[in-house]
Coordinates of C-alpha atoms in Angstrom, one line a residue:
X1 CA -32.1 -31.3 -14.7
X2 CA -30.5 -32.8 -11.6
X3 CA -30.5 -31.9 -7.9
X4 CA -27.1 -30.2 -8.3
X5 CA -25.9 -26.8 -7.0
X6 CA -23.6 -24.8 -9.3
X7 CA -21.5 -22.4 -7.2
X8 CA -19.1 -19.8 -8.7
X9 CA -16.3 -18.3 -6.6
X10 CA -16.6 -21.1 -4.1
X11 CA -12.9 -21.1 -3.1
X12 CA -13.0 -17.5 -1.9
X13 CA -14.0 -16.2 1.6
X14 CA -17.8 -16.2 1.5
X15 CA -18.1 -18.8 -1.3
X16 CA -15.9 -21.3 0.6
X17 CA -17.9 -20.8 3.8
X18 CA -21.1 -21.3 1.9
X19 CA -19.8 -24.5 0.2
X20 CA -18.6 -25.9 3.6
X21 CA -21.9 -25.2 5.3
X22 CA -23.9 -26.6 2.4
X23 CA -22.0 -29.9 2.3
X24 CA -22.3 -30.2 6.0
X25 CA -26.1 -29.9 6.0
X26 CA -27.3 -31.0 2.5
X27 CA -26.9 -34.2 0.5
X28 CA -26.7 -32.2 -2.8
X29 CA -23.7 -32.3 -5.1
X30 CA -21.9 -28.9 -5.5
X31 CA -20.1 -27.9 -8.7
X32 CA -17.6 -25.3 -7.6
X33 CA -16.1 -23.1 -10.2
X34 CA -13.3 -20.8 -9.2
X35 CA -10.3 -19.3 -11.1
X36 CA -8.1 -19.3 -7.9
X37 CA -6.8 -15.8 -8.1
X38 CA -5.0 -14.4 -5.0
X39 CA -8.2 -14.6 -2.9
X40 CA -9.3 -18.1 -4.0
X41 CA -7.6 -20.7 -1.9
X42 CA -8.0 -24.5 -2.1
X43 CA -6.9 -24.6 1.6
X44 CA -10.3 -23.1 2.4
X45 CA -11.8 -26.3 1.1
X46 CA -9.3 -28.8 2.5
X47 CA -12.0 -30.5 4.8
X48 CA -14.1 -31.5 1.7
X49 CA -11.2 -32.5 -0.5
X50 CA -12.3 -36.1 -0.6
X51 CA -16.1 -35.4 -0.4
X52 CA -17.7 -37.0 -3.5
X53 CA -20.4 -34.3 -3.4
X54 CA -17.8 -31.6 -4.0
X55 CA -16.7 -31.3 -7.6
X56 CA -14.1 -28.5 -8.1
X57 CA -13.4 -27.0 -11.5
X58 CA -10.7 -24.4 -11.9
X59 CA -11.8 -21.7 -14.4
X60 CA -13.4 -18.3 -14.8
X61 CA -17.0 -17.2 -15.3
X62 CA -15.6 -15.1 -18.1
X63 CA -14.9 -18.4 -20.0
X64 CA -18.2 -18.8 -21.9
X65 CA -17.3 -22.2 -23.4
X66 CA -16.3 -23.7 -20.0
X67 CA -19.4 -22.3 -18.3
X68 CA -21.7 -23.7 -21.0
X69 CA -20.0 -27.1 -20.7
X70 CA -20.6 -27.2 -17.0
X71 CA -24.3 -26.4 -17.4
X72 CA -24.7 -29.1 -20.0
X73 CA -22.7 -31.7 -18.2
X74 CA -24.0 -31.3 -14.7
X75 CA -27.5 -29.9 -15.3
X76 CA -27.8 -27.9 -12.1
X77 CA -31.1 -27.0 -10.4
X78 CA -29.7 -23.7 -9.1
X79 CA -26.8 -21.3 -9.4
X80 CA -25.2 -19.2 -6.7
X81 CA -22.9 -16.6 -8.0
X82 CA -20.2 -15.5 -5.6
X83 CA -17.5 -15.0 -8.2
X84 CA -16.3 -11.4 -8.0
X85 CA -13.4 -9.1 -7.5
X86 CA -14.4 -7.4 -4.3
X87 CA -11.7 -5.2 -2.7
X88 CA -12.3 -1.4 -3.1
X89 CA -8.6 -0.5 -2.9
X90 CA -7.7 -3.0 -5.6
X91 CA -10.4 -1.6 -7.8
X92 CA -8.8 1.9 -7.4
X93 CA -5.4 0.6 -8.5
X94 CA -6.6 -1.8 -11.2
X95 CA -10.3 -1.3 -12.2
X96 CA -10.2 -3.3 -15.5
X97 CA -10.1 -6.6 -13.6
X98 CA -13.3 -5.7 -11.8
X99 CA -15.0 -4.8 -15.1
X100 CA -14.0 -8.1 -16.6
X101 CA -15.0 -10.4 -13.7
X102 CA -17.9 -8.5 -12.2
X103 CA -19.6 -7.3 -15.4
X104 CA -18.5 -9.4 -18.3
X105 CA -18.3 -12.5 -16.2
X106 CA -21.8 -12.1 -14.8
X107 CA -23.1 -11.5 -18.3
X108 CA -21.5 -14.7 -19.6
X109 CA -22.8 -16.7 -16.6
X110 CA -26.3 -15.3 -17.1
X111 CA -26.3 -15.9 -20.8
X112 CA -25.2 -19.5 -20.3
X113 CA -27.9 -20.0 -17.6
X114 CA -30.5 -18.6 -20.0
X115 CA -29.5 -20.9 -22.8
X116 CA -29.6 -23.9 -20.4
X117 CA -32.8 -22.9 -18.7
X118 CA -34.7 -22.2 -21.9
X119 CA -34.3 -25.8 -23.0
X120 CA -35.7 -27.3 -19.7
X121 CA -39.2 -28.7 -19.5
X122 CA -41.8 -26.5 -17.8
X123 CA -41.6 -28.3 -14.4
X124 CA -37.8 -27.9 -14.3
X125 CA -38.0 -24.3 -15.5
X126 CA -40.1 -23.5 -12.5
X127 CA -37.6 -25.2 -10.1
X128 CA -34.5 -23.5 -11.5
X129 CA -33.0 -20.5 -9.6
X130 CA -30.2 -18.1 -10.3
X131 CA -29.0 -16.4 -7.1
X132 CA -26.7 -13.4 -7.5
X133 CA -24.7 -12.3 -4.4
X134 CA -24.0 -8.6 -4.3
X135 CA -23.1 -5.8 -1.9
X136 CA -24.5 -2.9 0.0
X137 CA -21.9 -0.7 -1.6
X138 CA -24.0 -0.4 -4.7
X139 CA -26.3 2.0 -2.7
X140 CA -23.6 4.6 -2.1
X141 CA -22.8 6.3 1.1
X142 CA -25.1 7.4 4.0
X143 CA -25.0 10.4 6.3
X144 CA -25.1 9.7 10.0
X145 CA -28.8 10.6 10.2
X146 CA -29.9 8.7 7.1
X147 CA -32.0 5.6 7.3
X148 CA -30.3 2.3 6.5
X149 CA -30.4 0.9 3.0
X150 CA -33.6 -0.8 1.9
X151 CA -34.0 -2.8 -1.2
X152 CA -35.7 0.1 -3.0
X153 CA -32.8 2.5 -2.4
X154 CA -31.5 4.2 -5.5
X155 CA -28.1 2.9 -6.7
X156 CA -25.3 5.4 -6.2
X157 CA -22.0 3.5 -6.5
X158 CA -18.8 5.5 -5.6
X159 CA -15.9 3.2 -6.5
X160 CA -15.0 1.1 -9.5
X161 CA -15.8 -2.0 -7.4
X162 CA -19.3 -0.9 -6.4
X163 CA -20.0 0.4 -9.9
X164 CA -19.1 -3.0 -11.4
X165 CA -21.3 -4.8 -8.9
X166 CA -24.1 -2.3 -9.6
X167 CA -23.8 -3.1 -13.3
X168 CA -23.9 -6.8 -12.6
X169 CA -27.1 -6.4 -10.5
X170 CA -28.7 -4.5 -13.3
X171 CA -27.8 -7.3 -15.7
X172 CA -29.4 -9.9 -13.4
X173 CA -32.6 -7.8 -13.2
X174 CA -32.6 -7.3 -17.0
X175 CA -32.3 -11.1 -17.7
X176 CA -35.3 -11.7 -15.5
X177 CA -37.5 -9.0 -17.0
X178 CA -36.4 -9.5 -20.6
X179 CA -36.0 -13.3 -20.8
X180 CA -37.9 -14.5 -17.7
X181 CA -34.8 -16.1 -16.1
X182 CA -35.8 -16.9 -12.5
X183 CA -33.3 -14.8 -10.6
X184 CA -32.8 -13.7 -7.0
X185 CA -30.4 -11.0 -5.8
X186 CA -29.0 -10.5 -2.3
X187 CA -27.1 -7.4 -1.1
X188 CA -25.1 -8.0 2.0
X189 CA -23.2 -5.8 4.4
X190 CA -19.5 -6.2 5.4
X191 CA -18.7 -9.9 6.1
X192 CA -16.1 -11.2 8.5
X193 CA -15.2 -14.6 9.9
X194 CA -13.0 -17.6 9.1
X195 CA -11.0 -17.8 5.8
X196 CA -11.1 -14.1 5.0
X197 CA -8.1 -12.9 3.0
X198 CA -6.1 -10.5 5.1
X199 CA -6.5 -7.4 2.9
X200 CA -9.9 -6.7 4.5
X201 CA -10.1 -4.7 7.7
X202 CA -10.7 -7.4 10.4
X203 CA -8.2 -10.1 9.3
X204 CA -5.7 -7.4 8.3
X205 CA -5.8 -6.0 11.9
X206 CA -5.6 -9.4 13.5
X207 CA -2.7 -10.6 11.3
X208 CA -0.7 -7.3 11.6
X209 CA -1.2 -7.2 15.4
X210 CA 0.1 -10.7 15.9
X211 CA 3.1 -9.9 13.6
X212 CA 4.0 -6.7 15.5
X213 CA 3.2 -4.5 12.4
X214 CA 1.3 -1.3 12.3
X215 CA -2.5 -1.4 12.3
X216 CA -3.4 1.0 9.5
X217 CA -6.6 3.0 10.0
X218 CA -7.9 5.2 7.2
X219 CA -8.5 8.9 7.9
X220 CA -10.1 9.4 11.3
X221 CA -11.4 5.9 11.5
X222 CA -15.0 7.0 11.8
X223 CA -16.3 5.3 8.7
X224 CA -19.3 3.3 9.8
X225 CA -20.2 -0.2 8.5
X226 CA -22.7 -2.8 9.3
X227 CA -20.9 -6.1 10.1
X228 CA -22.3 -9.5 9.2
X229 CA -20.8 -12.8 10.4
X230 CA -20.1 -15.0 7.4
X231 CA -22.0 -18.0 8.8
X232 CA -25.1 -15.8 9.2
X233 CA -24.7 -14.6 5.6
X234 CA -24.5 -18.2 4.3
X235 CA -27.7 -19.1 6.2
X236 CA -29.4 -16.0 4.7
X237 CA -28.4 -17.0 1.2
X238 CA -29.8 -20.6 1.8
X239 CA -33.0 -19.1 3.0
X240 CA -33.4 -16.8 0.0
X241 CA -32.6 -19.7 -2.4
X242 CA -35.2 -21.9 -0.7
X243 CA -38.0 -19.4 0.0
X244 CA -37.3 -16.2 -1.9
X245 CA -39.7 -14.8 -4.5
X246 CA -38.3 -14.9 -8.0
X247 CA -37.3 -11.5 -9.2
X248 CA -36.9 -10.0 -5.7
X249 CA -33.9 -8.5 -4.0
X250 CA -33.2 -9.2 -0.3
X251 CA -30.8 -7.2 1.9
X252 CA -28.8 -9.4 4.3
X253 CA -27.3 -7.5 7.2
X254 CA -26.1 -8.1 10.7
X255 CA -27.7 -5.1 12.6
X256 CA -24.2 -4.2 13.8
X257 CA -23.2 -0.7 12.8
X258 CA -19.8 0.2 14.1
X259 CA -17.0 2.7 13.2
X260 CA -13.8 1.2 11.8
X261 CA -11.8 2.6 14.7
X262 CA -14.1 0.9 17.2
X263 CA -13.6 -2.4 15.4
X264 CA -9.8 -2.0 15.6
X265 CA -10.0 -1.1 19.3
X266 CA -12.3 -4.2 20.0
X267 CA -9.8 -6.5 18.2
X268 CA -6.9 -5.1 20.1
X269 CA -8.6 -5.5 23.4
X270 CA -9.6 -9.1 22.7
X271 CA -6.1 -9.9 21.6
X272 CA -4.8 -8.3 24.8
X273 CA -6.8 -11.0 26.6
X274 CA -6.2 -14.0 24.3
X275 CA -2.6 -13.4 23.2
X276 CA -0.9 -10.7 25.3
X277 CA 2.2 -9.0 24.0
X278 CA 5.4 -10.2 25.7
X279 CA 6.2 -6.7 26.9
X280 CA 2.7 -6.3 28.4
X281 CA 1.7 -3.4 26.2
X282 CA -1.6 -3.1 24.4
X283 CA -2.0 -3.9 20.7
X284 CA -3.6 -0.4 20.5
X285 CA -0.1 1.1 20.5
X286 CA 0.4 -0.4 17.0
X287 CA -2.5 1.7 15.6
X288 CA -1.3 4.2 12.8
X289 CA -3.7 6.6 11.1
X290 CA -3.0 6.7 7.3
X291 CA -4.2 8.8 4.5
X292 CA -7.8 8.0 3.6
X293 CA -8.7 6.1 0.4
X294 CA -10.0 8.2 -2.5
X295 CA -13.8 8.5 -2.4
X296 CA -14.1 6.6 0.8
X297 CA -17.8 6.1 1.6
X298 CA -18.6 7.4 5.1
X299 CA -21.3 5.0 6.2
X300 CA -23.1 1.9 5.0
X301 CA -26.1 0.4 6.9
X302 CA -28.4 -2.5 5.9
X303 CA -32.0 -2.6 6.8
X304 CA -32.6 -6.4 6.8
X305 CA -36.3 -6.1 7.8
X306 CA -37.6 -7.5 4.5
X307 CA -35.9 -10.9 4.7
X308 CA -36.9 -11.3 8.3
X309 CA -40.5 -10.3 7.7
X310 CA -41.0 -12.3 4.5
X311 CA -38.7 -15.2 4.8
X312 CA -38.1 -15.5 8.6
X313 CA -34.3 -15.0 8.6
X314 CA -32.3 -13.0 11.0
X315 CA -28.7 -13.2 12.1
X316 CA -27.8 -15.4 15.1
X317 CA -24.5 -13.7 15.9
X318 CA -24.0 -10.4 17.6
X319 CA -20.7 -8.6 16.8
X320 CA -19.5 -9.5 20.3
X321 CA -20.0 -13.2 19.7
X322 CA -18.9 -13.2 16.0
X323 CA -15.7 -11.3 16.5
X324 CA -14.6 -13.6 19.3
X325 CA -15.2 -16.7 17.1
X326 CA -13.2 -15.0 14.3
X327 CA -10.2 -14.0 16.4
X328 CA -10.1 -17.5 17.9
X329 CA -10.1 -19.0 14.4
X330 CA -7.2 -16.9 13.3
X331 CA -5.2 -17.7 16.4
X332 CA -5.8 -21.4 15.8
X333 CA -4.9 -21.3 12.1
X334 CA -1.5 -19.6 11.9
X335 CA -0.4 -22.0 9.1
X336 CA -3.3 -20.9 6.9
X337 CA -2.3 -17.3 7.5
X338 CA 1.3 -18.0 6.6
X339 CA 0.4 -19.8 3.4
X340 CA -1.9 -17.1 2.1
X341 CA 0.7 -14.3 2.7
X342 CA 2.6 -14.8 -0.5
X343 CA 5.2 -12.4 -1.9
X344 CA 2.5 -11.1 -4.2
X345 CA 0.3 -10.2 -1.2
X346 CA 3.2 -8.5 0.6
X347 CA 3.9 -6.4 -2.5
X348 CA 0.2 -5.4 -2.6
X349 CA 0.3 -4.2 1.0
X350 CA 3.4 -2.0 0.2
X351 CA 1.6 -0.6 -2.9
X352 CA -1.5 0.2 -1.0
X353 CA -0.3 1.5 2.4
X354 CA 3.3 2.7 2.0
X355 CA 2.3 6.0 0.4
X356 CA -0.6 6.6 2.9
X357 CA 1.6 6.7 6.0
X358 CA 1.3 10.0 7.8

């Protein structure tokens, strides 16, 4: 076994931010496996294109032969699994892709890791870690008065996406309890920040606002989420990988509960300051309320007390500081936005939002 990190899904939003942060602070080679679907983008990794510590492999975690080859060739000391289909709306339209990647893919990755780990000597077995990155959506929906999700909250997934992630979490737990594989699981709240594909709320609103398009808000816009700046999330994952107790789950949250409509208003107001419309009107005038998504969870909230109490991690960014950084990044990276908005993505927006207009 070598001092090598095996990252899956490392060209996506959170994965790419993690890889970039890791390579900026560590002298450990990273094997980055990503199948480069619509959300995986090599432009996210342009700054490490010539970094000898970054070894990119195009492929899927569902490809058992490839995954086994990578374990045997590079002999990693740890795995961080970001690879997943992650957009709820897409899971409603096409759930099978989520079953294949999130459940079958996680199973094949776990099984390859078990086969590799079982052949290590005792010292290396103790050092090896398999960290699985999951979501708060596996816990279901909260009422306004309910306490935030803790790690012992019962799983109640409400969408094909969250159900597939719940299944993957259970597989990770089972591989630890059945085979002894040294696993860690993190469940995070809604991420935002640089390189996020513009189908998720915050980048969608920024991109649509700048393009003069409608700003679609589901239902009454009062769905509440906890928002976590992606740089804080990456730091939390590194903390769990370094100091987490094998077999444990750690919730990573931003302590920033906000309603979707308040998020949209905040973005509009900040864009009014940073990039005023030529006619002097507010971006708020572009807001359009559309039919809510089926089974839309009303509230998510992460209680991140355990990771702070046991491992000493807490987020550095407030929503006010994080959203300003995010908007500035999108304003400064118009070329990245243009390049990710392919015809396929435009077709998707039409499919998802056209029939919701009210």
